[in-house]
PDB file of C-alpha atoms in Angstrom:
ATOM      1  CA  UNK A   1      34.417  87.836 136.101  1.00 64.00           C
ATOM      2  CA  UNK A   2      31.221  86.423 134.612  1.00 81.00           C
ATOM      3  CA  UNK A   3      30.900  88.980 132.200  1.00 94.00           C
ATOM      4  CA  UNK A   4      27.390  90.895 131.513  1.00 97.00           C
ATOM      5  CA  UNK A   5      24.694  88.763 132.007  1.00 97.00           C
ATOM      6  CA  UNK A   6      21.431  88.698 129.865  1.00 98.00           C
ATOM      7  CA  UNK A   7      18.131  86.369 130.755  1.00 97.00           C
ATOM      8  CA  UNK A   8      16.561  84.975 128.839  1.00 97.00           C
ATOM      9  CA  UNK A   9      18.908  84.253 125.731  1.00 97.00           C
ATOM     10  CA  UNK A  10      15.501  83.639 123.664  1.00 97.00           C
ATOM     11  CA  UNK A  11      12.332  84.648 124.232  1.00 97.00           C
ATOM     12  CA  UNK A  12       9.027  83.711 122.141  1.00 98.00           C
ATOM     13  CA  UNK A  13       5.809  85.347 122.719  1.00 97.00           C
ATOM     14  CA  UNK A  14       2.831  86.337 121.461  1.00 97.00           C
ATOM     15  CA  UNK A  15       1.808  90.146 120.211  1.00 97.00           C
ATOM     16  CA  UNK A  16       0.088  91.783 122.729  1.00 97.00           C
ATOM     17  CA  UNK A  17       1.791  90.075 125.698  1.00 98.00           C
ATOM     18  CA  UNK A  18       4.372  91.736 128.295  1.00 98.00           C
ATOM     19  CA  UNK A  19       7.680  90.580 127.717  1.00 98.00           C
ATOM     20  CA  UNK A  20      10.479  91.633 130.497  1.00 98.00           C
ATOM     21  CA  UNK A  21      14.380  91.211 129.588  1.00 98.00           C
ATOM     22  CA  UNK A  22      17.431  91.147 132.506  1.00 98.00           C
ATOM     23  CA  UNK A  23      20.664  92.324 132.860  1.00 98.00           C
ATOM     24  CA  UNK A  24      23.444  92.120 135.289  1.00 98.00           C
ATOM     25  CA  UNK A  25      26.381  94.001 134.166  1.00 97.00           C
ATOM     26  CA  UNK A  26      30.000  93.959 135.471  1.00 96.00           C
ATOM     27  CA  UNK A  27      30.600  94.041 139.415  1.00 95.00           C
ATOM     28  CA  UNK A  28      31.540  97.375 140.116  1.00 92.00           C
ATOM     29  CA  UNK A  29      30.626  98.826 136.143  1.00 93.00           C
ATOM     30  CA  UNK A  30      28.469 102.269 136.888  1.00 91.00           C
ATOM     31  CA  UNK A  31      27.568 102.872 133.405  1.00 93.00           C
ATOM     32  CA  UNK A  32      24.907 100.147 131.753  1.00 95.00           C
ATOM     33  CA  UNK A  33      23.364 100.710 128.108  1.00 96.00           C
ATOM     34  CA  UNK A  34      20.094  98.821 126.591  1.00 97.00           C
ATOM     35  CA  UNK A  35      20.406  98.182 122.754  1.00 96.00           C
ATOM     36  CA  UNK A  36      18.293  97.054 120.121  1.00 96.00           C
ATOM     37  CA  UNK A  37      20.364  95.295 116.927  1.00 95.00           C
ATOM     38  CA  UNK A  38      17.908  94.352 113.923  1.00 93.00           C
ATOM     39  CA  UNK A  39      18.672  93.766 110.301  1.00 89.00           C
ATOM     40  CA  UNK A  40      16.922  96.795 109.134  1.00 88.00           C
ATOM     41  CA  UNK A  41      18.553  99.236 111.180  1.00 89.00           C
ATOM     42  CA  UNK A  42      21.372  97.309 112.839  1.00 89.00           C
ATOM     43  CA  UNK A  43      22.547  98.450 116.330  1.00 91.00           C
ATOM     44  CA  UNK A  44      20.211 101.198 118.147  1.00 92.00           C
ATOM     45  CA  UNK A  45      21.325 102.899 121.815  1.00 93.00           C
ATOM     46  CA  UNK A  46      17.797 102.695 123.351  1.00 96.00           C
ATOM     47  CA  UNK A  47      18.470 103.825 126.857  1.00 96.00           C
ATOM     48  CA  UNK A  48      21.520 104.212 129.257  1.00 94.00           C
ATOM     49  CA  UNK A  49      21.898 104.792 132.661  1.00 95.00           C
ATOM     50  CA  UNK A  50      25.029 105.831 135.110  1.00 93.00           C
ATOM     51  CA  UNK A  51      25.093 104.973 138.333  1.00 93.00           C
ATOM     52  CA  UNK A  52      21.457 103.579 138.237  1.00 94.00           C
ATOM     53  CA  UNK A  53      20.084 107.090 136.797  1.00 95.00           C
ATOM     54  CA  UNK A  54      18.948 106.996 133.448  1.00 95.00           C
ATOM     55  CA  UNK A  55      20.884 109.516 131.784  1.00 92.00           C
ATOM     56  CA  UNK A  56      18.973 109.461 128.240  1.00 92.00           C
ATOM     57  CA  UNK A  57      16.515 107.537 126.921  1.00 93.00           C
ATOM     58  CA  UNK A  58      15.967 109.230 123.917  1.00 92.00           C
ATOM     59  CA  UNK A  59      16.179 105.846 121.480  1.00 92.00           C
ATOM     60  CA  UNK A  60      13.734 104.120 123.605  1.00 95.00           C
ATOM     61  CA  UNK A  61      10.891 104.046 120.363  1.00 88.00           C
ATOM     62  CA  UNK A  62       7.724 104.549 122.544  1.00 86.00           C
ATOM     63  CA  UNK A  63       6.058 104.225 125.455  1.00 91.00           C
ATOM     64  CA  UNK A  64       5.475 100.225 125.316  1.00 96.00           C
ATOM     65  CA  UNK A  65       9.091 100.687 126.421  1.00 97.00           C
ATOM     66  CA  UNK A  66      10.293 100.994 129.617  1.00 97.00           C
ATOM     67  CA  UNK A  67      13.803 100.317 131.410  1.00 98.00           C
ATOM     68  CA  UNK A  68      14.571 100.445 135.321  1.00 97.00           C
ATOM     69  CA  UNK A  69      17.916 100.049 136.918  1.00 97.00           C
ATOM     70  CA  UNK A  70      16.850  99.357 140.908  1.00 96.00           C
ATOM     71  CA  UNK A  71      20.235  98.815 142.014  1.00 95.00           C
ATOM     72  CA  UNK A  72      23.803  98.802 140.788  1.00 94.00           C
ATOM     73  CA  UNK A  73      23.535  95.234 139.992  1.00 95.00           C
ATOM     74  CA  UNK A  74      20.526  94.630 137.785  1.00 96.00           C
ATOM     75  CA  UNK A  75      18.271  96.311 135.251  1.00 98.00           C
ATOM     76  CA  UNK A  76      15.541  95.343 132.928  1.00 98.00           C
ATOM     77  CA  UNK A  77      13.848  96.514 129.716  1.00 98.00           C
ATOM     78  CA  UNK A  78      10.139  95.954 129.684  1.00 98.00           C
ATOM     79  CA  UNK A  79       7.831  95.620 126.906  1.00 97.00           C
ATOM     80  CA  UNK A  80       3.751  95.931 127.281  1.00 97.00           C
ATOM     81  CA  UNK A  81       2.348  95.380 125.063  1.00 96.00           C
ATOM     82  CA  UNK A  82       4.674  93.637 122.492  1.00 97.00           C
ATOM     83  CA  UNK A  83       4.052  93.875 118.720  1.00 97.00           C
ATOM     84  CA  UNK A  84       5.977  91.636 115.875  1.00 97.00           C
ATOM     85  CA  UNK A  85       7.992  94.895 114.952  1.00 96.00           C
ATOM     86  CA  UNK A  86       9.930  94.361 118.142  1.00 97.00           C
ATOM     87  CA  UNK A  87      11.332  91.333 117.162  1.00 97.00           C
ATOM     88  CA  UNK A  88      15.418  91.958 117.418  1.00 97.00           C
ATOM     89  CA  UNK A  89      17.968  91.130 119.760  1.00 97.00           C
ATOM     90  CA  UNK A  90      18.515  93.145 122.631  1.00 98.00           C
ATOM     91  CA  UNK A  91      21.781  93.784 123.892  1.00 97.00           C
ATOM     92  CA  UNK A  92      22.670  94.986 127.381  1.00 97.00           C
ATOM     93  CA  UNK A  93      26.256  96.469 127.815  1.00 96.00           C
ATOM     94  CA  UNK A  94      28.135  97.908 131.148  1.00 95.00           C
ATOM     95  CA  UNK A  95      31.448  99.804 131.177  1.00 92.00           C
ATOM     96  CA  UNK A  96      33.559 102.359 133.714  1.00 88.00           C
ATOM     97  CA  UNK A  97      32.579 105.582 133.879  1.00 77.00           C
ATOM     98  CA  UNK A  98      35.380 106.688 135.603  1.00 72.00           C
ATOM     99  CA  UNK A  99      37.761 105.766 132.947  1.00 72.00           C
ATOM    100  CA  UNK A 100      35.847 108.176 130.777  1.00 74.00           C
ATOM    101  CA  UNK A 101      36.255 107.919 126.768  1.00 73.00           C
ATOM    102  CA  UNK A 102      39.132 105.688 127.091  1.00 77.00           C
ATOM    103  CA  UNK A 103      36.165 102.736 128.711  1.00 84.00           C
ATOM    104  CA  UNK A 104      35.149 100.236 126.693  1.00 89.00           C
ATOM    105  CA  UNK A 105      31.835  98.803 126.774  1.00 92.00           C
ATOM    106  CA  UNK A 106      31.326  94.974 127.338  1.00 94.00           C
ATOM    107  CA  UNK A 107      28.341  93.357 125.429  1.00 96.00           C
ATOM    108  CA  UNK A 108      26.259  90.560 126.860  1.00 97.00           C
ATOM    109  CA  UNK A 109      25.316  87.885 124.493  1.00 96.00           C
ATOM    110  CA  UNK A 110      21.936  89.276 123.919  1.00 97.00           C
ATOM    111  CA  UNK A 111      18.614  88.100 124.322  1.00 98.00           C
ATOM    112  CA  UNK A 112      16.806  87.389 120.615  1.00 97.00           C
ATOM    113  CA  UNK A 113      12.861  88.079 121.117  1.00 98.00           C
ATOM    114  CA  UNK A 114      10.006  87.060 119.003  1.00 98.00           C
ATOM    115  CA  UNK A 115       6.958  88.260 118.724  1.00 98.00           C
ATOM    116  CA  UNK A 116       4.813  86.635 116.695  1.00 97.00           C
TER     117      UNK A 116
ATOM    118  CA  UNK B   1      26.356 115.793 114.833  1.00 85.00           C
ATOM    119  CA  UNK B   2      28.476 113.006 116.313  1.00 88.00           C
ATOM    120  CA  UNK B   3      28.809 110.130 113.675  1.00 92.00           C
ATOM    121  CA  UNK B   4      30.827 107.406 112.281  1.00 95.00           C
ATOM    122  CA  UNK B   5      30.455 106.259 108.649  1.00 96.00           C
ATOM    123  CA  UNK B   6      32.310 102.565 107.909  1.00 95.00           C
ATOM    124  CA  UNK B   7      32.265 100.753 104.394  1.00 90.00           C
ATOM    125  CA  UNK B   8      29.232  98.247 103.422  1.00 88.00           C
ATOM    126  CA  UNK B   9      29.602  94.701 103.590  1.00 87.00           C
ATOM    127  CA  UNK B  10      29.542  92.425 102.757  1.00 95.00           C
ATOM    128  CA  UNK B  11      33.181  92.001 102.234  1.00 96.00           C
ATOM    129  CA  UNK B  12      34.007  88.177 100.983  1.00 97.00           C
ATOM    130  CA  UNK B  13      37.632  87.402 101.129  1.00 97.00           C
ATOM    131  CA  UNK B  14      39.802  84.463 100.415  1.00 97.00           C
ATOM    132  CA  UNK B  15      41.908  82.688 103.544  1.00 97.00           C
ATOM    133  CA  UNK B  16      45.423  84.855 103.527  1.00 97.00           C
ATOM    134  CA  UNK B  17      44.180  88.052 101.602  1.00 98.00           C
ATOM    135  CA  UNK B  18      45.158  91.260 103.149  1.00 98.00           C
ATOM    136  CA  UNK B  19      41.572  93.158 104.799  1.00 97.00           C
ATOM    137  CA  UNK B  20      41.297  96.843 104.910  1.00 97.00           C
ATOM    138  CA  UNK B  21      37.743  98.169 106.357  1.00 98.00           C
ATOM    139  CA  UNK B  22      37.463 101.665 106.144  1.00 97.00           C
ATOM    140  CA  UNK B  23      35.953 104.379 108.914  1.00 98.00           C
ATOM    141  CA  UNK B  24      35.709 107.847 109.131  1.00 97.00           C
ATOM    142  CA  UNK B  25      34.137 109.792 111.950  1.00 96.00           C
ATOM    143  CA  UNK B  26      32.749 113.243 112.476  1.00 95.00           C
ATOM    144  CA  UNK B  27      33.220 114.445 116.377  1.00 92.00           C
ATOM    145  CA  UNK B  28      33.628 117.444 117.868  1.00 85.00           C
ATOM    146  CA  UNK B  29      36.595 117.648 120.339  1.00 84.00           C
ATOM    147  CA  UNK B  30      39.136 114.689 120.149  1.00 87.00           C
ATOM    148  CA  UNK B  31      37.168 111.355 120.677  1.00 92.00           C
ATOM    149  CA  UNK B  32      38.834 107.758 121.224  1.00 93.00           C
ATOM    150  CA  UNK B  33      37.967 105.440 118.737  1.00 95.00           C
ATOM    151  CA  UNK B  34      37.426 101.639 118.381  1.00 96.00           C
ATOM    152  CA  UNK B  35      36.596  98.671 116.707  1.00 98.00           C
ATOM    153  CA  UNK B  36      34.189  95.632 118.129  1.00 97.00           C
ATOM    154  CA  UNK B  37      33.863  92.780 116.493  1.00 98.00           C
ATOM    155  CA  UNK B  38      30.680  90.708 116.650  1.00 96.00           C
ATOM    156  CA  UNK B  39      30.975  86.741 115.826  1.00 96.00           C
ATOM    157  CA  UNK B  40      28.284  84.726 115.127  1.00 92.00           C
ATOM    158  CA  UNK B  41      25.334  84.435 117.566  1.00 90.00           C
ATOM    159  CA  UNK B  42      27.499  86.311 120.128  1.00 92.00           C
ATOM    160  CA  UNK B  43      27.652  90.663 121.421  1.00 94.00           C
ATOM    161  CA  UNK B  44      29.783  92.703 120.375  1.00 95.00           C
ATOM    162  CA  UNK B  45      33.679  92.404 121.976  1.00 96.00           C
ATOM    163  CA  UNK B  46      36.068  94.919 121.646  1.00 96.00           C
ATOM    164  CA  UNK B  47      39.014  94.630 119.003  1.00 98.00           C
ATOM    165  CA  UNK B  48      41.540  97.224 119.815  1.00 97.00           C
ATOM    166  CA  UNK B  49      41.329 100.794 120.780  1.00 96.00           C
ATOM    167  CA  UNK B  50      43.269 104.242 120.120  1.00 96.00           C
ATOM    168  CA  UNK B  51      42.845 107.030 122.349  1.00 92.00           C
ATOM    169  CA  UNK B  52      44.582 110.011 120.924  1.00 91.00           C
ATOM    170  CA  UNK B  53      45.974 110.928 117.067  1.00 93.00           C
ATOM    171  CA  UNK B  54      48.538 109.035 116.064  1.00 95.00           C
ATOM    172  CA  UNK B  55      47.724 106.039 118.048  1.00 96.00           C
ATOM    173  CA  UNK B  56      47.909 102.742 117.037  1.00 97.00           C
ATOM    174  CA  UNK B  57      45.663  99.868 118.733  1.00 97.00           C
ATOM    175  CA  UNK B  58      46.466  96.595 117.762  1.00 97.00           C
ATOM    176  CA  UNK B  59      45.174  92.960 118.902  1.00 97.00           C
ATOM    177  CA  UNK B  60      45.223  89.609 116.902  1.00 96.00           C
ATOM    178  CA  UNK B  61      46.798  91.354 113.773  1.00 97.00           C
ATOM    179  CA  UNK B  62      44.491  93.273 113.383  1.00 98.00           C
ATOM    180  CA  UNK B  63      45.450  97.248 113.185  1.00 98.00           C
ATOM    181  CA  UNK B  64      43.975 100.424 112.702  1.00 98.00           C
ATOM    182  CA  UNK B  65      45.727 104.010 113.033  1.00 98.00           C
ATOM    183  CA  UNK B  66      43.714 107.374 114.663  1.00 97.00           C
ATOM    184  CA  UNK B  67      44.522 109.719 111.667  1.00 96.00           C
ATOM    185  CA  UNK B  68      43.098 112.973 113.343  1.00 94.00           C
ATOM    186  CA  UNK B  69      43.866 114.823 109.936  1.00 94.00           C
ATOM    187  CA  UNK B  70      41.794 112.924 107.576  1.00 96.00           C
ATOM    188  CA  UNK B  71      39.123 111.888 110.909  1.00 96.00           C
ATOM    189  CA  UNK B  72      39.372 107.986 110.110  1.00 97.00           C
ATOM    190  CA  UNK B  73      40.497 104.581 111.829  1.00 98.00           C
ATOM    191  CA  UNK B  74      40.476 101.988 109.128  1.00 98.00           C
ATOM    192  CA  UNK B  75      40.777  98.528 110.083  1.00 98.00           C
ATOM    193  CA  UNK B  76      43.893  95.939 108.342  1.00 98.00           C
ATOM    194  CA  UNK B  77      45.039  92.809 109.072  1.00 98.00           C
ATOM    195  CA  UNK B  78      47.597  91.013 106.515  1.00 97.00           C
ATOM    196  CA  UNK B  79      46.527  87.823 106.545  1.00 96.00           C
ATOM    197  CA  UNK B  80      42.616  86.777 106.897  1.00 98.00           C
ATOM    198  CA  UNK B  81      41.688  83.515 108.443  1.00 97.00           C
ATOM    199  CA  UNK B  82      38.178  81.809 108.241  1.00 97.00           C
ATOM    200  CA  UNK B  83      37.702  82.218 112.233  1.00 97.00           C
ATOM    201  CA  UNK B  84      37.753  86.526 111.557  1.00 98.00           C
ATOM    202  CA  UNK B  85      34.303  86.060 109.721  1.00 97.00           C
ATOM    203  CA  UNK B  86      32.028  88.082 111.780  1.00 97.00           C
ATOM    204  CA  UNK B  87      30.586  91.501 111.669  1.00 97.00           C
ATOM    205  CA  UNK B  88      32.852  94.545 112.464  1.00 98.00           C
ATOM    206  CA  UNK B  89      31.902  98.399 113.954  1.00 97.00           C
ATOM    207  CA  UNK B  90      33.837 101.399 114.332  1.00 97.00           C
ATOM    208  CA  UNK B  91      32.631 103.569 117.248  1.00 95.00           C
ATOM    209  CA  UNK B  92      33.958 106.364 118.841  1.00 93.00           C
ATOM    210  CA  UNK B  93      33.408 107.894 122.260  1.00 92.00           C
ATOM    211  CA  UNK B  94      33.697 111.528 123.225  1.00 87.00           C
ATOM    212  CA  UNK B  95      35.792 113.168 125.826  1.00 80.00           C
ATOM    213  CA  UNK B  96      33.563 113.798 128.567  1.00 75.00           C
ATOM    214  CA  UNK B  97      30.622 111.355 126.985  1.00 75.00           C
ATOM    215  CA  UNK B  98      29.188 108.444 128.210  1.00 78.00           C
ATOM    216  CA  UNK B  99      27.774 106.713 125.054  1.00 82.00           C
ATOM    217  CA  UNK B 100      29.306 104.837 122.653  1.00 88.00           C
ATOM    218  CA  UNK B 101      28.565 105.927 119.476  1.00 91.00           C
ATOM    219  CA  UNK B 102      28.263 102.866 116.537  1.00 93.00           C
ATOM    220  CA  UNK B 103      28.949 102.897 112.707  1.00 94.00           C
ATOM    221  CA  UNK B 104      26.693 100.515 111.023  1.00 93.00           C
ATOM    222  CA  UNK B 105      28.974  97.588 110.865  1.00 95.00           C
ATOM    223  CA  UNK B 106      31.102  95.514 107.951  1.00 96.00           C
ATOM    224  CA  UNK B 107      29.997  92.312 107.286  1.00 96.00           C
ATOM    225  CA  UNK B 108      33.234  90.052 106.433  1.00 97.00           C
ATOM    226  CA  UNK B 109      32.756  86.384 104.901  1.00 97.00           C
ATOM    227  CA  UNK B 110      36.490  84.592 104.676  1.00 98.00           C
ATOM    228  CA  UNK B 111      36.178  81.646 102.443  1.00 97.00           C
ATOM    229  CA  UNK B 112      38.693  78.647 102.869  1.00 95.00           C
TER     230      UNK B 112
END
């Protein structure tokens, strides 16, 4: 298996702008989590969803945040407009449900965004 | 609430010296627990895993125990190599739970 699978790996834009990340989690994963890893506050749970519902989205920090999960196989994490604070790397993660607390989750490799 | 509380980093080692991370957790019910490990540049991959007290998970000598009576899962490995520099979080997940819930990672730095 590919893995999960993050677009782009870097992005660089300007405050202001939209910016739109991607995720394709595991074939046949149900449960698919956004997170936010910075310095200053290391690795936030912004939003997850199971079985394309979002089940919480109680981290997501405001309403210039938004996440969608259209089909089993790929979701996104929107940005409009994007301000230098949001400057992190955004991780996207997928695991089994089914297997309950004994799943693990599985990481992409993150997509690094800066706004300048 | 549901929380996991691991040691601050960074922790600088010599090649060969034994590691011991510590993590304690606060959970209602009987959570598993685990430890990722995040290299350089790269997500987070899980380590090893231990699903009930008493448990042992183990992978690449590393080890950690699920001691249900003092709530932690501290992390050991014998022998540190320069290749286990990376950052390190205990999480735990809770029966019934969908999340993943993070400590705030160890920072290890193994000099040759």
């Amino acid at each position: 298996d590919a893995g999960v699978i993050q677009s782009p790996r870097h992005e660089v834009t300007e405050m202001g702008q939209e910016v739109t990340l991607r995720c394709k989690p595991i074939s046949g994963h149900n449960s698919l989590f956004w997170y936010r890893q910075t310095m200053m506050r290391g690795l936030e749970l912004l939003i997850y969803f199971n079985n394309n519902v979002p089940i919480d989205d109680s981290g997501m920090p405001e309403d210039r945040f938004s996440a969608k999960m259209p089909n089993a196989s790929f979701s996104t994490l929107k940005i409009q407009p994007s301000e230098p604070r949001d400057s992190a790397v955004y991780f996207c993660a997928s695991s089994l449900a089914g297997q309950g607390q004994r799943a693990e989750a599985f990481f992409g490799q993150g997509t690094r965004l800066t706004v300048v | 609430g549901n929380s996991v509380t691991q040691m601050e980093g960074p922790v600088t080692l010599s090649e060969e010296a034994f590691l011991t991370i510590n993590c304690t957790y606060t959970a209602t019910g009987y959570p598993s627990l685990f430890w990722y490990v995040q290299y350089p540049g790269e997500g987070l991959q899980l380590l090893l895993k231990a699903t009930k007290a008493d448990d042992k998970g183990s992978n690449k000598g590393f080890e950690a125990t699920y001691r249900k009576e003092t709530t932690s899962f501290h992390l050991e490995k014998g022998s540190v190599q320069v290749s286990d520099s990376a950052v390190y979080f205990c999480a735990l997940k809770l029966s019934g739970g969908f999340k993943t819930i993070f400590g705030a990672g160890t920072r290890l730095f193994v000099k040759a």
